[in-house]
């Protein structure tokens, strides 16, 4: 079933959230309209997103609890421990926020996050997520197909790849003061992968604005690839003729290839990818080729040697 309970509000958030709501109410009752209009539709992490439709791109699996989805994360900009992002990402300022779209496009643009939120109708999509560290989750994301944004900027015939670049700001991202990765965090997709309807431009989860630790205010989610392909808190999308080099490939090219499709037979890692632990489960389960999305995405790789193009 796809029902879920209202996520619990951590005690630490109750006071500021209540204050925020009170302040907004105050602004709205000023009645000037002008001030009210200045208030963004959705600002506070945890705030409900309006008009979210159900999507056909959804798996009928039990959801990973909100607490785990938002409390057990990889986001090295805020530390390398799984609990570091939830503890430290409060310093990320998600407004104002823009995403620059450039490179091989006819209509380069700088989109404000509020423009992005209105670009296409928001959908809830329950996706299986698979981290290369052999754990997995089922997350009800909110967003729309990245293809919707791509169509607006009209890629040129030279656009073969898309690069996603996360925010680089050591003031807000304390993890960037150490060089565990080459900052900013960079990832990429081939054009047809980026255009695939499953590739989600993501602004929320569990019906709410994305918590900072999950990559607020906007991130990519590519459910048939290992988690690191899904770049968080992106500020730039670049269309390229040649394949970009991602941060993880720079760190360790023999393990982190460009494609990084979930593959139980992948033998390029120091540890096996054959099984995974769904967060909350005791027993491991077998990992599925393309994370269970083979029907949808296997045609993208027809004729390719998936061991060579890992
Ligand atoms: N900018 C940035 N994006 C990132 C990461 C990161 O460290 N920095 N970690 C990746 C990894 S390894 C995973 S598994 C997923 C985790 O997403 P989640 O915390 O929302 O589950 O984010 C990916 N995106
Ligand atoms: Mo990951």
Short mmCIF file of C-alpha atoms and ligand atoms in Angstrom, two decimals:
data_model
loop_
_atom_site.label_atom_id
_atom_site.label_comp_id
_atom_site.label_asym_id
_atom_site.label_seq_id
_atom_site.Cartn_x
_atom_site.Cartn_y
_atom_site.Cartn_z
CA UNK A 1 0.00 0.00 0.00
CA UNK A 2 1.09 3.53 -0.63
CA UNK A 3 -0.38 5.14 2.47
CA UNK A 4 1.86 6.84 4.95
CA UNK A 5 1.61 8.74 8.16
CA UNK A 6 2.31 12.42 8.50
CA UNK A 7 6.03 12.67 9.04
CA UNK A 8 7.00 13.55 12.58
CA UNK A 9 8.31 17.09 13.07
CA UNK A 10 11.58 16.96 14.98
CA UNK A 11 11.34 18.89 18.25
CA UNK A 12 14.20 21.13 17.11
CA UNK A 13 12.09 22.32 14.18
CA UNK A 14 8.83 23.05 15.91
CA UNK A 15 9.69 26.47 17.22
CA UNK A 16 11.21 27.99 14.06
CA UNK A 17 8.50 26.45 11.89
CA UNK A 18 5.75 27.80 14.13
CA UNK A 19 7.43 31.18 14.08
CA UNK A 20 7.71 31.09 10.33
CA UNK A 21 4.05 30.22 9.88
CA UNK A 22 3.05 32.95 12.32
CA UNK A 23 5.21 35.47 10.48
CA UNK A 24 3.74 34.50 7.15
CA UNK A 25 0.23 34.79 8.56
CA UNK A 26 1.19 38.25 9.79
CA UNK A 27 2.53 39.23 6.37
CA UNK A 28 -0.61 37.95 4.68
CA UNK A 29 -2.90 39.83 7.04
CA UNK A 30 -1.04 43.04 6.34
CA UNK A 31 -3.39 42.98 3.41
CA UNK A 32 -1.13 44.99 1.14
CA UNK A 33 -0.94 42.03 -1.19
CA UNK A 34 2.47 43.26 -2.26
CA UNK A 35 4.18 41.93 0.83
CA UNK A 36 2.20 38.72 0.69
CA UNK A 37 3.23 38.21 -2.90
CA UNK A 38 6.86 38.43 -1.87
CA UNK A 39 6.46 35.34 0.25
CA UNK A 40 7.38 32.28 -1.77
CA UNK A 41 4.81 29.53 -2.19
CA UNK A 42 6.95 27.01 -0.37
CA UNK A 43 9.96 28.07 1.60
CA UNK A 44 10.38 26.04 4.70
CA UNK A 45 11.71 22.51 4.55
CA UNK A 46 8.83 20.37 5.71
CA UNK A 47 6.18 22.64 4.26
CA UNK A 48 3.47 20.84 2.24
CA UNK A 49 3.69 21.11 -1.54
CA UNK A 50 0.37 21.96 -3.19
CA UNK A 51 -1.26 20.18 -6.14
CA UNK A 52 0.92 17.10 -6.22
CA UNK A 53 -0.47 14.47 -8.59
CA UNK A 54 0.08 10.73 -8.39
CA UNK A 55 2.29 9.34 -11.11
CA UNK A 56 2.28 6.16 -13.14
CA UNK A 57 6.04 6.01 -12.56
CA UNK A 58 5.77 4.53 -9.12
CA UNK A 59 6.57 1.19 -7.48
CA UNK A 60 4.07 -0.51 -5.15
CA UNK A 61 6.58 -1.13 -2.40
CA UNK A 62 6.54 -0.32 1.27
CA UNK A 63 7.94 3.15 1.87
CA UNK A 64 11.10 3.67 3.88
CA UNK A 65 10.03 5.68 6.95
CA UNK A 66 10.44 9.47 6.73
CA UNK A 67 12.86 9.36 9.63
CA UNK A 68 15.26 7.11 7.76
CA UNK A 69 14.91 8.91 4.42
CA UNK A 70 15.79 12.20 6.10
CA UNK A 71 18.14 10.92 8.79
CA UNK A 72 20.41 8.48 6.98
CA UNK A 73 22.03 10.30 4.07
CA UNK A 74 25.05 10.72 1.90
CA UNK A 75 25.81 14.40 1.33
CA UNK A 76 29.54 14.87 1.76
CA UNK A 77 29.23 18.66 1.68
CA UNK A 78 27.92 18.24 5.23
CA UNK A 79 30.20 15.45 6.42
CA UNK A 80 30.93 11.85 5.54
CA UNK A 81 28.85 10.21 8.31
CA UNK A 82 25.30 9.08 7.51
CA UNK A 83 23.89 11.27 10.27
CA UNK A 84 26.03 14.31 9.46
CA UNK A 85 23.77 15.77 6.75
CA UNK A 86 20.70 15.83 9.00
CA UNK A 87 22.79 17.37 11.78
CA UNK A 88 24.66 19.94 9.66
CA UNK A 89 22.60 20.87 6.61
CA UNK A 90 20.66 23.52 8.51
CA UNK A 91 23.35 25.99 7.39
CA UNK A 92 22.32 25.63 3.74
CA UNK A 93 20.41 28.67 2.51
CA UNK A 94 17.91 27.44 -0.08
CA UNK A 95 16.41 30.87 -0.95
CA UNK A 96 17.15 32.75 -3.04
CA UNK A 97 18.32 29.95 -5.38
CA UNK A 98 18.90 29.82 -9.10
CA UNK A 99 19.84 27.09 -11.54
CA UNK A 100 21.86 28.22 -14.56
CA UNK A 101 21.29 26.18 -17.71
CA UNK A 102 24.02 26.64 -20.29
CA UNK A 103 26.25 25.10 -22.93
CA UNK A 104 24.88 23.46 -26.06
CA UNK A 105 21.38 24.97 -25.93
CA UNK A 106 19.58 27.51 -28.09
CA UNK A 107 17.97 29.15 -25.07
CA UNK A 108 20.34 29.32 -22.13
CA UNK A 109 18.56 30.49 -18.99
CA UNK A 110 18.92 31.15 -15.31
CA UNK A 111 15.85 29.77 -13.60
CA UNK A 112 14.79 30.88 -10.17
CA UNK A 113 13.68 28.05 -7.89
CA UNK A 114 10.16 29.50 -7.83
CA UNK A 115 10.05 29.38 -11.64
CA UNK A 116 11.19 25.76 -11.52
CA UNK A 117 8.45 24.89 -9.05
CA UNK A 118 5.89 26.17 -11.56
CA UNK A 119 7.50 24.76 -14.70
CA UNK A 120 5.44 21.57 -14.81
CA UNK A 121 2.87 19.88 -12.62
CA UNK A 122 4.37 18.22 -9.60
CA UNK A 123 4.10 14.44 -9.31
CA UNK A 124 4.66 12.07 -6.47
CA UNK A 125 6.75 9.14 -7.62
CA UNK A 126 7.68 6.26 -5.39
CA UNK A 127 11.13 5.14 -6.50
CA UNK A 128 13.50 2.43 -5.38
CA UNK A 129 16.85 4.01 -4.53
CA UNK A 130 20.05 1.99 -4.41
CA UNK A 131 23.24 3.28 -2.84
CA UNK A 132 26.51 1.74 -3.97
CA UNK A 133 27.19 0.97 -0.31
CA UNK A 134 24.59 -1.81 -0.70
CA UNK A 135 21.67 -0.27 1.13
CA UNK A 136 18.42 0.73 -0.48
CA UNK A 137 15.29 2.73 0.27
CA UNK A 138 11.87 3.37 -1.23
CA UNK A 139 11.19 7.08 -1.36
CA UNK A 140 8.07 9.05 -2.37
CA UNK A 141 9.79 11.87 -4.27
CA UNK A 142 8.01 14.94 -5.61
CA UNK A 143 9.06 16.55 -8.86
CA UNK A 144 8.67 16.30 -12.61
CA UNK A 145 10.61 14.75 -15.47
CA UNK A 146 13.85 16.61 -16.13
CA UNK A 147 12.85 16.39 -19.83
CA UNK A 148 10.32 19.18 -19.15
CA UNK A 149 13.12 21.59 -18.30
CA UNK A 150 15.37 20.33 -21.09
CA UNK A 151 12.70 20.99 -23.74
CA UNK A 152 12.50 24.63 -22.65
CA UNK A 153 16.16 25.35 -23.29
CA UNK A 154 16.19 23.64 -26.70
CA UNK A 155 19.43 21.65 -26.82
CA UNK A 156 21.46 22.00 -30.01
CA UNK A 157 22.40 19.06 -32.18
CA UNK A 158 25.79 19.03 -30.44
CA UNK A 159 24.31 18.28 -27.02
CA UNK A 160 25.28 14.68 -26.26
CA UNK A 161 25.66 14.85 -22.47
CA UNK A 162 24.28 16.79 -19.53
CA UNK A 163 26.32 17.78 -16.49
CA UNK A 164 24.85 18.63 -13.09
CA UNK A 165 26.81 20.82 -10.71
CA UNK A 166 26.01 21.20 -7.03
CA UNK A 167 26.52 24.33 -4.97
CA UNK A 168 30.10 25.20 -4.00
CA UNK A 169 30.12 27.33 -0.88
CA UNK A 170 32.33 26.24 2.02
CA UNK A 171 30.67 28.90 4.20
CA UNK A 172 27.38 27.03 4.00
CA UNK A 173 28.81 23.58 3.36
CA UNK A 174 31.37 22.79 6.04
CA UNK A 175 32.31 19.47 4.40
CA UNK A 176 33.82 21.45 1.52
CA UNK A 177 36.53 22.75 3.83
CA UNK A 178 38.11 19.31 3.50
CA UNK A 179 39.02 17.75 0.17
CA UNK A 180 37.30 14.35 0.38
CA UNK A 181 36.05 15.11 -3.16
CA UNK A 182 36.94 17.72 -5.77
CA UNK A 183 34.29 20.35 -5.19
CA UNK A 184 31.83 21.24 -6.49
CA UNK A 185 30.10 17.86 -6.67
CA UNK A 186 29.59 17.03 -10.34
CA UNK A 187 27.61 14.33 -12.08
CA UNK A 188 26.43 13.65 -15.59
CA UNK A 189 24.12 11.71 -17.85
CA UNK A 190 23.98 10.90 -21.53
CA UNK A 191 21.34 12.97 -23.30
CA UNK A 192 18.90 10.07 -23.76
CA UNK A 193 19.23 9.16 -20.07
CA UNK A 194 18.56 12.75 -19.06
CA UNK A 195 15.52 12.84 -21.37
CA UNK A 196 14.13 9.55 -20.06
CA UNK A 197 10.84 10.27 -18.25
CA UNK A 198 12.03 8.43 -15.13
CA UNK A 199 14.81 10.98 -14.59
CA UNK A 200 13.27 13.27 -12.02
CA UNK A 201 13.96 16.91 -11.28
CA UNK A 202 13.14 16.64 -7.61
CA UNK A 203 11.87 19.32 -5.25
CA UNK A 204 10.22 17.33 -2.47
CA UNK A 205 9.63 14.08 -0.66
CA UNK A 206 6.72 12.74 1.38
CA UNK A 207 4.59 15.53 -0.06
CA UNK A 208 6.82 18.24 1.39
CA UNK A 209 9.56 20.61 0.35
CA UNK A 210 12.89 18.72 0.26
CA UNK A 211 14.70 18.73 3.58
CA UNK A 212 18.16 20.27 3.18
CA UNK A 213 19.90 16.96 3.85
CA UNK A 214 18.13 15.42 0.84
CA UNK A 215 19.43 18.06 -1.57
CA UNK A 216 17.17 21.11 -1.22
CA UNK A 217 15.94 23.02 -3.00
CA UNK A 218 16.37 20.98 -6.18
CA UNK A 219 18.20 17.79 -7.08
CA UNK A 220 18.27 15.04 -9.66
CA UNK A 221 16.98 11.51 -9.01
CA UNK A 222 17.94 8.72 -11.42
CA UNK A 223 16.42 5.56 -9.92
CA UNK A 224 18.16 2.94 -12.09
CA UNK A 225 21.64 4.17 -11.19
CA UNK A 226 23.65 4.10 -7.98
CA UNK A 227 22.76 6.93 -5.63
CA UNK A 228 25.81 9.07 -6.34
CA UNK A 229 24.51 9.81 -9.85
CA UNK A 230 21.64 11.77 -8.24
CA UNK A 231 23.31 15.12 -7.57
CA UNK A 232 21.88 17.26 -4.76
CA UNK A 233 21.39 21.01 -4.39
CA UNK A 234 22.23 21.75 -8.01
CA UNK A 235 23.02 25.25 -9.25
CA UNK A 236 24.07 24.49 -12.82
CA UNK A 237 23.02 22.22 -15.67
CA UNK A 238 25.43 22.18 -18.59
CA UNK A 239 24.86 20.62 -22.01
CA UNK A 240 28.02 19.22 -23.56
CA UNK A 241 29.28 17.54 -26.68
CA UNK A 242 31.72 15.34 -24.76
CA UNK A 243 31.24 13.11 -21.72
CA UNK A 244 31.79 15.02 -18.46
CA UNK A 245 33.89 13.64 -15.60
CA UNK A 246 32.02 13.25 -12.34
CA UNK A 247 33.48 13.89 -8.90
CA UNK A 248 33.41 10.21 -7.97
CA UNK A 249 35.08 9.17 -11.21
CA UNK A 250 37.80 11.72 -10.48
CA UNK A 251 38.21 10.21 -7.02
CA UNK A 252 38.33 6.59 -8.21
CA UNK A 253 37.90 5.93 -11.93
CA UNK A 254 38.17 2.14 -11.71
CA UNK A 255 35.13 1.91 -9.43
CA UNK A 256 32.96 4.87 -10.35
CA UNK A 257 32.30 4.75 -14.05
CA UNK A 258 30.21 7.23 -15.99
CA UNK A 259 27.18 4.97 -16.42
CA UNK A 260 26.93 3.50 -12.90
CA UNK A 261 23.79 1.55 -13.71
CA UNK A 262 22.73 -0.66 -10.83
CA UNK A 263 24.12 -4.05 -11.75
CA UNK A 264 24.19 -7.05 -9.39
CA UNK A 265 26.98 -8.54 -11.47
CA UNK A 266 29.22 -5.49 -11.41
CA UNK A 267 32.67 -6.65 -10.42
CA UNK A 268 34.46 -3.32 -10.49
CA UNK A 269 33.79 -2.56 -6.83
CA UNK A 270 35.79 -3.73 -3.84
CA UNK A 271 32.58 -5.18 -2.46
CA UNK A 272 29.81 -7.16 -4.16
CA UNK A 273 26.74 -5.45 -5.57
CA UNK A 274 24.72 -8.70 -5.72
CA UNK A 275 22.69 -8.00 -2.59
CA UNK A 276 21.42 -5.03 -0.68
CA UNK A 277 19.85 -4.24 2.65
CA UNK A 278 16.61 -2.33 2.39
CA UNK A 279 16.78 0.14 5.28
CA UNK A 280 14.61 -1.27 8.05
CA UNK A 281 14.92 -4.91 6.90
CA UNK A 282 16.92 -7.53 8.71
CA UNK A 283 17.61 -9.81 5.76
CA UNK A 284 19.37 -8.75 2.60
CA UNK A 285 17.62 -9.06 -0.73
CA UNK A 286 18.99 -9.61 -4.21
CA UNK A 287 19.81 -6.46 -6.15
CA UNK A 288 17.96 -6.16 -9.45
CA UNK A 289 19.51 -5.23 -12.78
CA UNK A 290 18.89 -1.51 -13.39
CA UNK A 291 17.47 -1.49 -9.85
CA UNK A 292 14.31 -3.16 -11.15
CA UNK A 293 13.76 -0.59 -13.92
CA UNK A 294 15.03 -2.82 -16.75
CA UNK A 295 11.70 -2.79 -18.62
CA UNK A 296 11.91 0.97 -18.86
CA UNK A 297 15.61 1.62 -19.38
CA UNK A 298 17.33 -1.49 -20.77
CA UNK A 299 16.62 -0.30 -24.35
CA UNK A 300 18.87 2.73 -23.70
CA UNK A 301 21.82 0.34 -23.45
CA UNK A 302 20.96 -2.14 -26.20
CA UNK A 303 24.14 -3.55 -27.69
CA UNK A 304 26.39 -1.98 -25.06
CA UNK A 305 28.79 -4.07 -23.00
CA UNK A 306 27.66 -3.13 -19.48
CA UNK A 307 30.91 -4.45 -17.99
CA UNK A 308 32.95 -2.16 -20.18
CA UNK A 309 30.59 0.79 -19.77
CA UNK A 310 30.21 0.54 -15.99
N1 LIG B 1 25.98 17.14 -3.98
C1 LIG B 1 25.93 15.86 -3.58
N2 LIG B 1 25.01 15.05 -4.11
C2 LIG B 1 24.93 13.76 -3.70
C3 LIG B 1 25.84 13.23 -2.74
C4 LIG B 1 26.81 14.13 -2.21
O1 LIG B 1 27.64 13.77 -1.36
N3 LIG B 1 26.81 15.43 -2.63
N4 LIG B 1 25.77 11.91 -2.36
C5 LIG B 1 25.14 10.98 -3.34
C6 LIG B 1 24.93 9.65 -2.79
S1 LIG B 1 26.30 8.67 -2.64
C7 LIG B 1 23.69 9.16 -2.52
S2 LIG B 1 23.47 7.52 -2.05
C8 LIG B 1 22.49 10.02 -2.61
C9 LIG B 1 21.73 10.00 -1.29
O2 LIG B 1 20.53 10.72 -1.39
P1 LIG B 1 19.56 10.80 -0.12
O3 LIG B 1 20.39 11.23 1.04
O4 LIG B 1 18.49 11.79 -0.46
O5 LIG B 1 19.00 9.42 0.09
O6 LIG B 1 22.81 11.37 -2.90
C10 LIG B 1 23.83 11.56 -3.88
N5 LIG B 1 23.97 12.95 -4.23
MO1 LIG B 2 25.46 6.44 -2.51
#
